[in-house]
Amino acid sequence: MAPLVTLSTHGNVAIVALNNPPVNALSHGVRKSLSELLVGAFSDASIGAVVIWCEGRTFIAGADIREFGKTPLAPDVPEVVELIDAAKKPVIAALHGTALGGGLELALACHYRVALPSTRVGFPEVTLGLLPGAGGTQRLPRLVGVGAALDLIVNGRLISAAQALTLGLIDAIAEEPLRESALAFAETMLLEGRPHRRVSELVAKLDAPGQLEAYRASIAQRSRGFLAPFHCIEAIRAAVELPFKEGLARERTLFVELMDSPQSKAQRHAFFAEREVTRVPGLPDDTATRTLRSAVVVGSGTRARAIGACFADASLSVTLLAGTREELDNGVAALRVSSAADEARAGLDANAKGRRAPMACSLDTGLLNDADLIVEAGEGDATAQRQSLGRIDAVVKPGAILVTTSPYADIDNVAACTKRSEEVVGVQLHQGGTARVVENIRARDTAPEVSATLMKLAKSAGKIPVLVRGPVGSRMFTEYLREALFLLEEGALPEQVDRVLYDFGFQAGPFAESDRSGLDIEWHRRKVRFDSLDPRARACTLLDQICEQGRFGLASGAGFYRYDADGNRIHDPAVEDILVLHSKDRGIVRRAISGQEILERCLFALVNEGARVLEEGIAARPLDIDMIWIHGYAFPVYRGGPMFYADQLGLASVRNAMLGYAAEPGGEHLTPAPLVERLARGLMGFYATS
Ligand code: CAA
């Protein structure tokens, strides 16, 4: 195996080169060799300056996250960083790719920094529920000022080399090849006898009194529930108020608090799950994929445009097929609006991914004949969609992939209605949370090649694709909402339930969320499944009563709430009347329900359905479910998703609480699913299964 770190000398300059693919993380082996070689170079009289440079696609992308939570092995990252800071000879960091976290902290301890123009730098620790724990919170405000440091550290925002140069974070932009440019920089610096600069010796000052308090207030809403952003501010406060060494100690204390917190564990879980989710069991990485160029989306409504945009983001040439002249006109107008918004966004964000390929709208059904991928995205019901897919199937070319987006249809039935069951797949986009998750639903006969192609397409569109055997998110949401409706008939109000889930960390509780996405979908699903519902769910007709009044949620101006012209939610006494009357009709005496009961029943209903989804093989792993809920339904990332959260609570205590609720009259549906029971009995969790 190639050595992780090597040293070569070029005249009186030493180049220390790291080679730890894929991202040159500061693993124990790297830290050990790096510090040994640096100590040697610092005591070698023939060496005047040292360049730290990395092989491969990037400069150091941070500490090795895989080592977090394990016993730390010396030297740790702060020790290596302080070794560099204290060096009597200048050290130059040569940056390319992404210099992140501990990597950027190491660079800040160097005495000069040069970077290729394409380099991006930043402190993404906050997204892992952490803060830069190797001097980053102490050095950055000293170097670039408190305002810029707050922006970069608290938001985890990456900036370009040009922006870093403007801020004074780097000293020069270098040309390719970087290694040679950095060497030349070091030689010139020695020749010119430039001063030996230590960022730790600078002073960090507030731009204005009360700056930190004002900043804290400005992020209070968007960082609600998170620990790390506020700890970051406190660490920066230490840079302003304390001498450097004491500031470092304060930073360490805050860092350790975060590292040990359930929040950071959950966010680290989410980081790895996001990468693991595309490695699907039974679908090897080398599964062949098809090269697709064109997609026709049958439909031009909201769903059609959203899915069309996803494929356009994957660089396919996308045409929306309208059914009538009016649909065509509306579709063209809507595309014009979204393309203008897209342009504006790309103009504002220098880091934006490549722009979306332009989309067209047409009435020409002949386009179906040549398309590589055809998406049925009409707004009709399952039968209408199945019929439409049958018509499409009759005209498309051999090898074309058919995608259904119906939220209701059984994918195996859909596939069976076509002549190409191995080329049929379902796709569901979710608009909640980061709106990045896509459920790719494979049918029994879907060819691995087709599944792999869809996964690859979604990934290149910047989405987080999850491969499943049936809808997961919507199925679990139905159970979650059902529990919330049971709470309404027992005595709670929509705003009370929503408040509890909001305080737990969701962007919106189940009723506000249902109103946002439209009650008609959930109502339709209820009608389709009515015969299979248990007696209590059949008798809980609240959703029917609300929808029968034409209250379909935000878009119709009313649902579980009323909405003003600006879309603000307002308590609606008419809804309360419906609830009270309904409880009376059902012979239920309304009671005060505690926040804890609301929270546990809603979440445990979710977890229980997740367990069934796993047991039935609809989702292969708990992480698939967690990704869907974090990125599609705004489950708080700092709780890691419903399945991870249940593990953090301890599945045995979740099971016991469920048994308690199940023993109450009308609570049988909260009987733990067999998988929950089995795992809890073995003192295991969804993730810790042995
Ligand atoms: N430690 C360990 N592994 C890491 C890693 C890290 N810091 N960063 C990335 N990886 C791994 C990923 O898990 C992935 O592994 P698999 O292929 O086995 O899944 C692999 O490297 C490639 O990563 P990506 O798929 O994410 O590749 P990318 O090219 O899309 O993105 C990246 C590269 C921008 C560096 C991205 O991986 C990233 O943002 N990494 C995290 C960076 C980070 O958070 N650094 C701060 C760490 S905390 C810290 O440094 C604390 C401190 O103050 C001491």
XYZ file of C-alpha atoms and ligand atoms in Angstrom:
744
model
C 0.000 0.000 0.000
C 1.288 3.453 -0.912
C 2.434 5.468 2.121
C -0.187 7.884 3.446
C 2.276 10.767 3.694
C 5.630 11.316 1.993
C 8.270 14.031 2.117
C 10.436 15.148 -0.774
C 12.933 17.997 -0.847
C 13.400 20.514 -3.654
C 16.317 22.767 -2.852
C 15.563 24.193 0.565
C 11.801 23.535 0.337
C 10.192 20.296 1.531
C 6.946 19.093 0.044
C 4.875 16.957 2.379
C 2.346 15.064 0.263
C -0.764 13.343 1.631
C -2.268 10.414 -0.197
C -5.324 9.066 1.595
C -8.083 8.520 -0.992
C -10.820 9.350 -1.585
C -10.819 12.709 0.255
C -7.501 12.767 2.181
C -9.326 12.695 5.513
C -7.095 13.146 8.562
C -7.242 9.538 9.737
C -4.995 8.355 12.551
C -2.400 6.998 10.121
C -2.245 10.329 8.292
C -1.963 12.354 11.500
C 0.824 10.135 12.805
C 2.970 10.148 9.646
C 2.277 13.807 8.978
C 3.403 14.928 12.404
C 6.483 12.672 12.323
C 7.539 14.057 8.933
C 6.814 17.643 10.004
C 8.842 17.293 13.203
C 11.708 15.926 11.082
C 11.441 18.779 8.556
C 11.216 21.449 11.261
C 14.472 20.220 12.846
C 16.308 19.769 9.526
C 18.568 22.799 9.091
C 18.711 22.303 5.312
C 14.957 22.908 4.976
C 13.783 26.512 4.947
C 10.055 26.086 4.282
C 7.470 23.304 4.022
C 4.590 22.935 1.554
C 1.644 20.724 2.502
C 0.012 19.383 -0.649
C -2.377 16.528 -1.409
C -2.488 13.907 -4.138
C -5.816 13.021 -5.718
C -9.004 14.953 -6.146
C -8.862 17.184 -3.091
C -6.946 18.785 -0.270
C -7.873 17.387 3.165
C -11.696 17.271 3.423
C -11.644 17.129 7.205
C -11.123 14.877 10.164
C -11.952 11.233 9.476
C -15.630 11.099 10.385
C -15.479 7.315 10.623
C -13.239 7.647 13.676
C -15.775 9.808 15.558
C -17.202 8.111 18.601
C -14.198 5.760 18.877
C -11.341 6.097 21.371
C -9.200 8.961 20.011
C -5.648 7.981 19.083
C -2.778 10.458 19.424
C -1.874 12.693 17.858
C -5.343 14.171 17.445
C -6.154 16.836 14.847
C -5.657 19.794 17.250
C -2.169 18.495 18.144
C -1.123 18.354 14.489
C -2.608 21.791 13.878
C -0.794 23.366 16.839
C 2.462 21.684 15.790
C 2.234 23.558 12.486
C 1.257 26.861 14.117
C 4.292 26.706 16.409
C 6.790 25.883 13.624
C 9.767 28.210 13.440
C 9.867 27.910 9.645
C 7.047 28.856 7.320
C 4.535 26.244 6.245
C 2.444 26.792 3.112
C -0.833 25.005 2.441
C -1.497 24.245 -1.236
C -5.264 23.858 -1.642
C -7.327 22.209 -4.354
C -10.697 20.466 -4.504
C -12.491 21.033 -1.216
C -10.464 22.102 1.829
C -12.956 21.441 4.567
C -13.289 21.198 8.322
C -10.116 19.891 9.959
C -8.405 20.304 6.563
C -9.129 24.020 6.521
C -8.183 24.277 10.187
C -4.827 22.775 9.336
C -4.473 25.247 6.472
C -5.311 28.158 8.802
C -2.491 27.090 11.118
C -0.108 27.241 8.162
C 1.607 30.545 7.643
C 0.520 31.006 4.027
C -2.249 29.538 1.861
C -2.440 29.279 -1.922
C -5.282 27.677 -3.875
C -6.286 26.689 -7.401
C -9.175 28.810 -8.757
C -11.558 25.828 -8.621
C -10.936 25.233 -4.904
C -13.767 25.562 -2.432
C -13.211 26.011 1.271
C -15.469 25.892 4.283
C -16.458 24.492 7.627
C -19.296 22.006 7.113
C -19.032 20.691 10.703
C -22.317 22.328 11.670
C -24.108 19.987 9.238
C -22.692 17.089 11.260
C -23.961 18.668 14.483
C -20.417 19.805 15.356
C -18.197 22.864 15.320
C -14.678 23.174 13.936
C -12.801 21.676 16.883
C -9.175 22.176 15.921
C -8.813 25.915 16.296
C -11.061 26.882 13.368
C -13.430 28.946 15.508
C -10.452 30.764 17.030
C -8.384 31.391 13.911
C -11.053 32.231 11.328
C -12.477 35.304 13.131
C -8.915 36.506 13.735
C -8.143 36.205 10.030
C -11.337 37.294 8.240
C -13.319 39.128 10.934
C -16.196 38.063 13.131
C -18.995 38.685 10.584
C -17.498 36.510 7.863
C -16.491 33.848 10.389
C -20.051 33.657 11.732
C -21.403 33.331 8.218
C -19.008 30.539 7.239
C -18.964 28.542 10.470
C -22.607 28.829 11.559
C -24.026 28.208 8.093
C -21.460 25.612 7.005
C -21.260 27.548 3.741
C -18.522 26.758 1.223
C -16.896 29.605 -0.701
C -14.806 29.772 -3.848
C -11.088 30.524 -3.963
C -11.870 33.998 -5.323
C -14.181 34.725 -2.392
C -11.583 33.331 0.023
C -8.966 35.642 -1.491
C -11.243 38.654 -1.087
C -11.792 37.771 2.556
C -8.061 37.340 3.133
C -8.555 33.678 3.961
C -6.004 32.684 1.327
C -2.956 34.623 0.145
C -2.882 33.822 -3.552
C -4.629 31.983 -6.355
C -2.226 29.520 -7.934
C -2.022 28.073 -11.419
C -1.910 24.427 -12.377
C 0.135 22.383 -11.647
C -0.489 23.320 -8.035
C 2.469 21.476 -6.576
C 4.935 23.437 -8.708
C 3.128 26.748 -8.116
C 3.212 26.224 -4.361
C 6.898 25.329 -4.558
C 7.601 28.527 -6.506
C 5.559 30.519 -3.948
C 7.663 29.060 -1.110
C 10.944 29.815 -2.909
C 9.919 33.421 -3.618
C 8.753 33.861 -0.046
C 12.104 32.661 1.270
C 14.004 34.854 -1.177
C 12.005 37.912 -0.228
C 12.288 37.056 3.456
C 8.544 37.534 3.995
C 7.476 37.681 7.638
C 6.521 34.546 9.511
C 2.795 35.040 10.140
C 0.754 33.234 12.734
C -3.026 33.675 12.598
C -3.114 32.793 16.296
C -1.270 36.035 17.049
C -3.921 38.245 15.412
C -6.767 39.774 17.394
C -10.468 39.120 16.760
C -12.742 42.116 17.306
C -16.483 42.542 17.104
C -17.686 44.729 14.220
C -20.264 46.285 16.546
C -21.329 45.862 20.165
C -23.983 43.158 20.532
C -22.995 41.565 17.198
C -23.106 38.008 18.552
C -26.463 38.465 20.280
C -27.930 40.000 17.123
C -26.593 37.117 15.047
C -27.998 34.582 17.479
C -31.419 36.240 17.202
C -31.180 36.277 13.396
C -30.724 32.498 13.190
C -33.130 31.593 16.007
C -36.001 30.632 13.706
C -34.158 28.732 11.001
C -31.855 26.935 13.464
C -34.721 26.060 15.802
C -33.987 22.867 17.702
C -30.352 22.565 16.590
C -27.555 22.752 19.162
C -24.512 23.177 16.950
C -25.154 26.619 15.373
C -25.498 28.176 18.824
C -22.386 26.396 20.124
C -20.524 27.758 17.078
C -21.493 31.298 18.098
C -20.281 30.670 21.651
C -16.955 29.386 20.352
C -16.552 32.519 18.226
C -17.382 34.583 21.304
C -14.391 32.916 22.977
C -12.164 34.052 20.112
C -13.210 37.631 20.815
C -13.202 37.547 24.602
C -10.374 35.181 25.550
C -6.645 34.897 24.833
C -5.920 32.372 22.061
C -4.958 29.420 24.293
C -8.000 29.848 26.548
C -10.204 30.232 23.489
C -8.896 26.914 22.199
C -9.783 25.266 25.505
C -13.311 26.716 25.389
C -13.700 25.543 21.774
C -12.654 22.034 22.844
C -15.213 21.921 25.654
C -17.998 23.001 23.302
C -16.788 20.560 20.628
C -16.784 17.615 23.037
C -20.296 18.506 24.232
C -21.511 18.383 20.657
C -19.575 15.242 19.762
C -21.248 13.411 22.662
C -24.719 14.765 21.876
C -27.485 12.591 20.380
C -27.913 15.344 17.773
C -24.448 14.981 16.303
C -24.754 11.180 16.342
C -27.994 11.540 14.379
C -26.518 14.007 11.900
C -23.452 11.834 11.343
C -25.780 8.908 10.762
C -27.650 11.011 8.183
C -24.361 11.914 6.445
C -23.365 8.285 5.948
C -26.926 7.128 5.204
C -27.140 9.647 2.379
C -24.101 8.025 0.804
C -25.089 4.447 1.611
C -28.628 4.739 0.291
C -27.551 4.364 -3.337
C -25.688 1.141 -2.589
C -28.665 -1.127 -2.830
C -28.410 -4.705 -1.571
C -28.799 -7.054 -4.527
C -28.023 -4.327 -7.063
C -24.231 -4.424 -7.459
C -22.435 -1.153 -8.225
C -21.357 -2.547 -11.597
C -24.936 -3.254 -12.769
C -25.195 -2.044 -16.362
C -27.191 1.131 -16.926
C -28.806 2.513 -20.069
C -27.853 5.769 -21.704
C -30.996 7.865 -22.008
C -31.299 11.082 -23.973
C -34.944 12.017 -24.182
C -37.933 11.841 -21.897
C -41.581 12.536 -22.627
C -43.776 13.285 -19.644
C -47.435 12.630 -20.355
C -49.173 15.451 -18.550
C -48.384 19.102 -18.051
C -49.729 19.786 -14.547
C -47.767 20.387 -11.364
C -46.699 16.770 -10.877
C -45.656 16.451 -14.527
C -43.557 19.602 -14.358
C -41.885 18.536 -11.118
C -40.886 15.147 -12.459
C -39.917 16.626 -15.823
C -37.621 19.065 -14.009
C -35.982 16.172 -12.198
C -35.097 14.445 -15.481
C -34.048 17.762 -17.044
C -31.688 18.210 -14.091
C -30.182 14.879 -15.145
C -29.556 16.466 -18.575
C -32.308 14.614 -20.447
C -34.158 16.500 -23.126
C -37.659 16.636 -21.631
C -40.991 17.351 -23.334
C -44.247 17.626 -21.447
C -47.132 16.245 -23.483
C -50.280 18.292 -22.985
C -53.709 16.827 -23.782
C -55.448 20.013 -24.939
C -54.578 23.434 -26.356
C -55.456 24.999 -22.977
C -53.154 22.618 -21.090
C -50.453 23.430 -23.609
C -50.806 27.176 -23.052
C -50.779 26.729 -19.265
C -47.813 24.368 -19.444
C -45.782 26.740 -21.633
C -46.544 29.664 -19.300
C -45.575 27.657 -16.201
C -42.317 26.520 -17.815
C -41.461 30.096 -18.686
C -41.916 31.139 -15.052
C -39.837 28.283 -13.652
C -37.085 28.771 -16.207
C -36.827 32.472 -15.277
C -36.634 31.495 -11.589
C -33.963 28.936 -12.459
C -31.894 31.554 -14.307
C -32.167 33.958 -11.381
C -31.104 31.272 -8.915
C -28.122 30.212 -11.003
C -27.100 33.868 -11.296
C -27.180 34.310 -7.533
C -25.466 31.101 -6.519
C -21.923 30.683 -7.794
C -21.872 27.142 -6.420
C -25.089 26.090 -8.180
C -24.925 22.773 -9.964
C -25.070 22.881 -13.748
C -28.201 24.534 -15.051
C -31.302 22.533 -15.836
C -31.688 21.447 -19.458
C -34.537 23.423 -21.040
C -37.946 21.711 -21.103
C -40.574 21.943 -23.822
C -44.323 21.446 -23.900
C -46.110 19.950 -26.896
C -49.329 18.393 -28.215
C -47.455 16.017 -30.534
C -48.135 12.443 -29.405
C -45.737 11.269 -32.125
C -42.914 12.198 -29.708
C -43.776 9.087 -27.725
C -42.476 6.833 -30.497
C -38.841 7.841 -30.112
C -38.526 8.704 -26.423
C -36.101 6.704 -24.274
C -38.157 7.273 -21.137
C -41.860 7.936 -20.867
C -43.445 9.173 -17.677
C -47.159 8.892 -17.024
C -47.897 11.924 -14.867
C -51.528 12.732 -15.563
C -53.606 13.964 -12.639
C -56.258 11.226 -13.081
C -56.968 8.308 -10.724
C -55.274 4.909 -10.783
C -57.580 3.504 -13.485
C -57.079 6.538 -15.737
C -53.315 6.304 -15.280
C -53.310 2.574 -15.997
C -55.297 3.147 -19.170
C -52.984 5.933 -20.223
C -49.958 3.724 -19.613
C -51.584 0.983 -21.729
C -51.942 3.443 -24.636
C -48.346 4.580 -24.243
C -47.122 0.999 -24.091
C -48.706 0.320 -27.471
C -46.681 2.982 -29.310
C -43.284 3.362 -27.640
C -40.127 1.828 -29.038
C -38.647 -1.423 -27.705
C -36.344 -0.815 -24.745
C -38.093 2.403 -23.661
C -38.559 2.714 -19.908
C -42.063 3.437 -18.616
C -42.454 5.382 -15.399
C -45.657 5.740 -13.443
C -46.040 8.495 -10.885
C -49.437 7.521 -9.559
C -49.539 7.880 -5.785
C -52.234 5.186 -5.649
C -51.361 2.445 -8.116
C -49.921 -0.948 -7.194
C -46.742 -1.135 -9.223
C -47.027 -4.870 -9.943
C -50.548 -4.366 -11.345
C -49.354 -1.462 -13.449
C -46.432 -3.447 -14.830
C -48.695 -6.401 -15.583
C -50.886 -4.180 -17.789
C -48.002 -3.551 -20.184
C -46.036 -5.666 -22.640
C -42.792 -4.697 -20.934
C -43.130 -5.451 -17.240
C -39.342 -5.531 -16.840
C -39.154 -1.926 -18.039
C -41.750 -0.421 -15.730
C -40.870 1.500 -12.629
C -42.674 3.909 -10.286
C -41.261 7.252 -9.204
C -42.470 9.404 -6.337
C -41.014 12.808 -5.661
C -41.474 14.365 -2.265
C -41.837 18.087 -1.832
C -41.430 18.254 1.967
C -38.095 18.636 3.798
C -35.189 19.295 1.452
C -37.406 17.944 -1.367
C -34.385 15.977 -2.548
C -35.612 12.462 -2.039
C -37.001 10.299 -4.834
C -38.601 6.925 -4.246
C -37.853 4.658 -7.195
C -40.379 1.863 -6.928
C -39.437 -1.303 -8.694
C -42.037 -3.858 -9.692
C -41.575 -7.593 -9.190
C -40.206 -7.952 -12.739
C -38.327 -4.658 -13.140
C -34.927 -5.437 -14.673
C -31.939 -4.581 -12.420
C -30.578 -2.526 -15.310
C -33.722 -0.374 -15.301
C -33.603 0.139 -11.525
C -29.898 1.023 -11.723
C -30.579 3.493 -14.546
C -33.264 5.284 -12.541
C -31.016 5.438 -9.473
C -28.199 6.912 -11.521
C -30.458 9.466 -13.202
C -31.887 10.694 -9.901
C -28.413 10.948 -8.399
C -27.143 13.003 -11.290
C -30.174 15.267 -10.856
C -28.834 16.031 -7.361
C -31.546 13.940 -5.699
C -31.268 11.280 -3.026
C -32.755 8.187 -4.676
C -34.139 5.344 -2.586
C -34.987 2.034 -4.243
C -38.081 0.421 -2.759
C -40.686 -2.227 -3.636
C -43.713 -0.028 -2.962
C -44.452 3.474 -1.726
C -42.883 4.005 1.690
C -43.208 7.665 2.656
C -46.875 8.032 1.774
C -47.783 4.714 3.377
C -46.143 5.727 6.651
C -47.633 9.205 6.473
C -51.108 7.685 6.252
C -50.558 5.846 9.552
C -49.104 8.931 11.184
C -52.073 11.041 10.091
C -54.497 8.331 11.145
C -53.081 8.444 14.670
C -53.285 12.227 14.664
C -56.953 11.976 13.608
C -57.649 9.517 16.422
C -56.197 12.105 18.803
C -58.619 14.682 17.390
C -61.612 12.485 18.047
C -60.364 11.823 21.599
C -60.122 15.506 22.464
C -57.117 17.226 20.839
C -57.299 20.107 18.361
C -55.263 20.253 15.118
C -53.140 23.133 16.389
C -52.311 21.252 19.581
C -51.130 18.174 17.703
C -49.243 20.263 15.170
C -47.540 22.291 17.896
C -46.191 19.159 19.581
C -44.728 17.802 16.344
C -43.389 21.228 15.401
C -41.666 21.487 18.763
C -40.239 18.020 18.191
C -38.551 19.525 15.132
C -40.787 18.900 12.110
C -41.253 21.901 9.830
C -44.989 21.364 10.221
C -47.229 18.986 12.144
C -49.388 16.370 10.378
C -52.404 18.626 9.793
C -50.496 21.643 8.555
C -48.446 19.297 6.373
C -51.555 17.570 4.960
C -53.130 20.937 4.228
C -49.955 21.971 2.416
C -49.750 18.880 0.245
C -53.526 18.692 -0.352
C -56.067 16.569 1.483
C -57.506 15.091 -1.705
C -54.624 12.619 -2.071
C -54.995 11.280 1.457
C -58.778 11.190 1.096
C -58.559 9.272 -2.143
C -56.189 6.795 -0.536
C -58.644 6.318 2.314
C -61.483 5.562 -0.093
C -59.374 3.100 -2.082
C -58.318 1.262 1.082
C -61.612 1.605 2.933
C -62.533 -2.093 2.918
C -59.192 -3.064 4.424
C -59.346 -0.512 7.255
C -59.942 -1.639 10.825
C -63.309 -0.713 12.412
C -61.959 2.294 14.314
C -60.327 3.790 11.232
C -63.543 3.302 9.230
C -65.563 5.035 11.906
C -63.113 7.927 12.162
C -64.704 9.928 9.358
C -63.092 13.275 10.156
C -61.140 13.426 6.907
C -64.295 12.612 4.919
C -66.233 15.304 6.744
C -63.582 17.954 6.134
C -63.120 17.069 2.458
C -66.848 16.735 1.774
C -67.067 20.439 2.569
C -64.650 21.170 -0.249
C -61.863 21.856 2.224
C -58.858 20.310 0.489
C -56.141 22.260 2.271
C -54.077 25.343 1.553
C -54.767 25.425 -2.196
C -58.528 25.580 -1.597
C -58.197 28.127 1.205
C -59.300 25.742 3.952
C -58.634 22.286 5.311
C -57.885 21.506 8.938
C -57.297 25.257 9.182
C -58.523 28.323 7.364
C -56.004 30.323 5.321
C -55.875 34.048 4.690
C -54.930 35.568 1.345
C -51.219 35.299 2.253
C -51.542 31.621 3.094
C -51.290 32.129 6.869
C -52.905 29.409 8.963
C -55.834 30.451 11.115
C -57.720 28.445 13.743
C -61.150 27.562 12.383
C -64.015 27.190 14.873
C -65.937 25.306 12.168
C -63.341 22.518 12.384
C -63.622 22.443 16.158
C -67.410 22.081 15.769
C -66.924 19.132 13.441
C -64.602 17.470 15.966
C -66.831 17.992 18.971
C -69.907 16.718 17.150
C -68.022 13.763 15.766
C -66.753 12.727 19.214
C -70.300 13.007 20.560
C -71.713 10.895 17.725
C -69.054 8.251 18.351
C -69.776 8.263 22.114
C -66.237 9.420 22.896
C -65.855 11.678 25.930
C -63.323 14.314 24.891
C -60.384 14.622 27.295
C -57.241 16.692 27.750
C -54.345 14.891 26.082
C -50.767 15.530 27.133
C -48.039 16.618 24.752
C -46.102 13.464 25.579
C -48.995 11.226 24.589
C -49.492 13.125 21.330
C -45.814 12.879 20.492
C -45.406 9.227 21.367
C -48.534 8.035 19.644
C -47.820 9.895 16.406
C -44.166 8.891 16.289
C -44.696 5.316 17.370
C -47.421 4.879 14.741
C -44.804 6.017 12.244
C -42.116 3.715 13.595
C -44.503 0.757 13.740
C -45.450 1.186 10.096
C -41.760 1.583 9.233
C -41.142 -1.769 10.923
C -43.870 -3.376 8.778
C -42.386 -1.806 5.663
C -39.057 -3.433 6.567
C -40.560 -6.765 7.432
C -42.456 -6.931 4.143
C -39.255 -6.088 2.263
C -40.793 -2.885 0.833
C -37.724 -1.014 2.067
C -34.515 -2.995 2.365
C -32.977 -1.085 5.261
C -33.953 1.309 8.043
C -31.691 3.926 6.490
C -33.881 3.957 3.355
C -36.823 4.965 5.532
C -34.830 7.545 7.472
C -33.654 9.204 4.262
C -37.226 9.379 2.927
C -38.472 10.965 6.130
C -35.623 13.434 6.622
C -35.473 14.605 3.024
C -39.100 14.129 1.988
C -41.118 14.896 5.113
C -38.826 17.220 7.097
C -38.289 14.781 9.958
C -35.664 16.678 12.002
C -32.239 15.639 10.767
C -30.858 16.062 14.283
C -33.021 13.120 15.320
C -31.738 10.945 12.488
C -35.074 9.781 11.012
C -37.856 7.764 12.668
C -36.004 4.452 12.769
C -32.757 5.910 14.125
C -34.732 7.944 16.634
C -36.534 4.817 17.882
C -33.134 3.176 18.358
C -31.875 6.217 20.258
C -34.873 6.016 22.585
C -34.238 2.288 22.975
C -36.544 -0.032 21.070
C -37.472 -1.901 24.241
C -38.848 1.269 25.826
C -40.631 2.183 22.582
C -42.203 -1.287 22.557
C -43.273 -0.947 26.217
C -44.871 2.444 25.615
C -46.700 1.037 22.577
C -48.014 -1.847 24.662
C -49.329 0.692 27.183
C -51.253 2.603 24.482
C -52.409 -0.613 22.823
C -53.996 -1.729 26.110
C -56.299 1.343 26.133
C -59.757 0.978 24.543
C -59.448 1.595 20.785
C -55.641 1.418 20.963
C -55.116 -2.068 19.483
C -53.604 -0.625 16.312
C -50.593 0.461 18.386
C -49.713 -3.155 19.181
C -46.003 -3.431 18.333
C -45.312 -4.876 14.882
C -43.681 -8.329 15.042
C -40.304 -6.864 14.041
C -40.436 -4.316 16.873
C -41.384 -7.061 19.303
C -38.615 -9.370 18.107
C -35.878 -6.747 18.165
C -36.975 -5.310 21.508
C -37.041 -8.741 23.077
C -33.469 -9.351 21.916
C -32.449 -5.873 23.202
C -31.593 -4.916 19.655
C -32.539 -1.956 17.452
C -33.377 -1.440 13.778
C -29.716 -0.687 13.180
C -28.122 -2.844 15.877
C -29.555 -6.183 14.817
C -27.002 -8.459 16.465
N -14.134 11.402 6.767
C -14.296 10.130 6.350
N -14.851 9.810 5.163
C -15.247 10.824 4.385
C -15.119 12.165 4.763
C -14.526 12.445 6.014
N -14.338 13.688 6.447
N -15.612 12.938 3.784
C -16.023 12.109 2.827
N -15.815 10.838 3.188
C -16.087 9.634 2.412
C -17.568 9.474 2.128
O -18.215 8.812 3.192
C -17.525 8.652 0.866
O -17.242 7.332 1.249
P -17.906 6.107 0.466
O -17.444 6.245 -0.952
O -17.401 4.918 1.190
O -19.382 6.329 0.627
C -16.302 9.163 0.146
O -15.498 9.810 1.137
C -16.604 10.164 -0.944
O -17.451 11.147 -0.405
P -18.670 11.732 -1.250
O -19.448 10.623 -1.841
O -19.377 12.685 -0.361
O -17.885 12.469 -2.423
P -18.141 13.884 -3.059
O -17.078 14.072 -4.055
O -19.557 14.010 -3.458
O -17.933 14.953 -1.882
C -16.811 16.011 -0.054
C -16.662 15.122 -1.307
C -17.250 17.415 -0.471
C -15.485 16.062 0.628
C -17.911 15.420 0.856
O -17.614 14.056 1.070
C -18.016 16.059 2.211
O -18.660 17.082 2.351
N -17.401 15.428 3.224
C -17.546 15.856 4.597
C -16.579 16.956 4.890
C -16.700 17.360 6.322
O -17.780 17.419 6.906
N -15.564 17.665 6.913
C -15.536 18.055 8.283
C -15.298 16.863 9.109
S -15.487 17.217 10.815
C -14.030 17.890 11.268
O -13.161 18.103 10.482
C -13.998 18.169 12.738
C -12.843 18.942 13.182
O -12.936 20.139 13.291
C -11.608 18.291 13.645
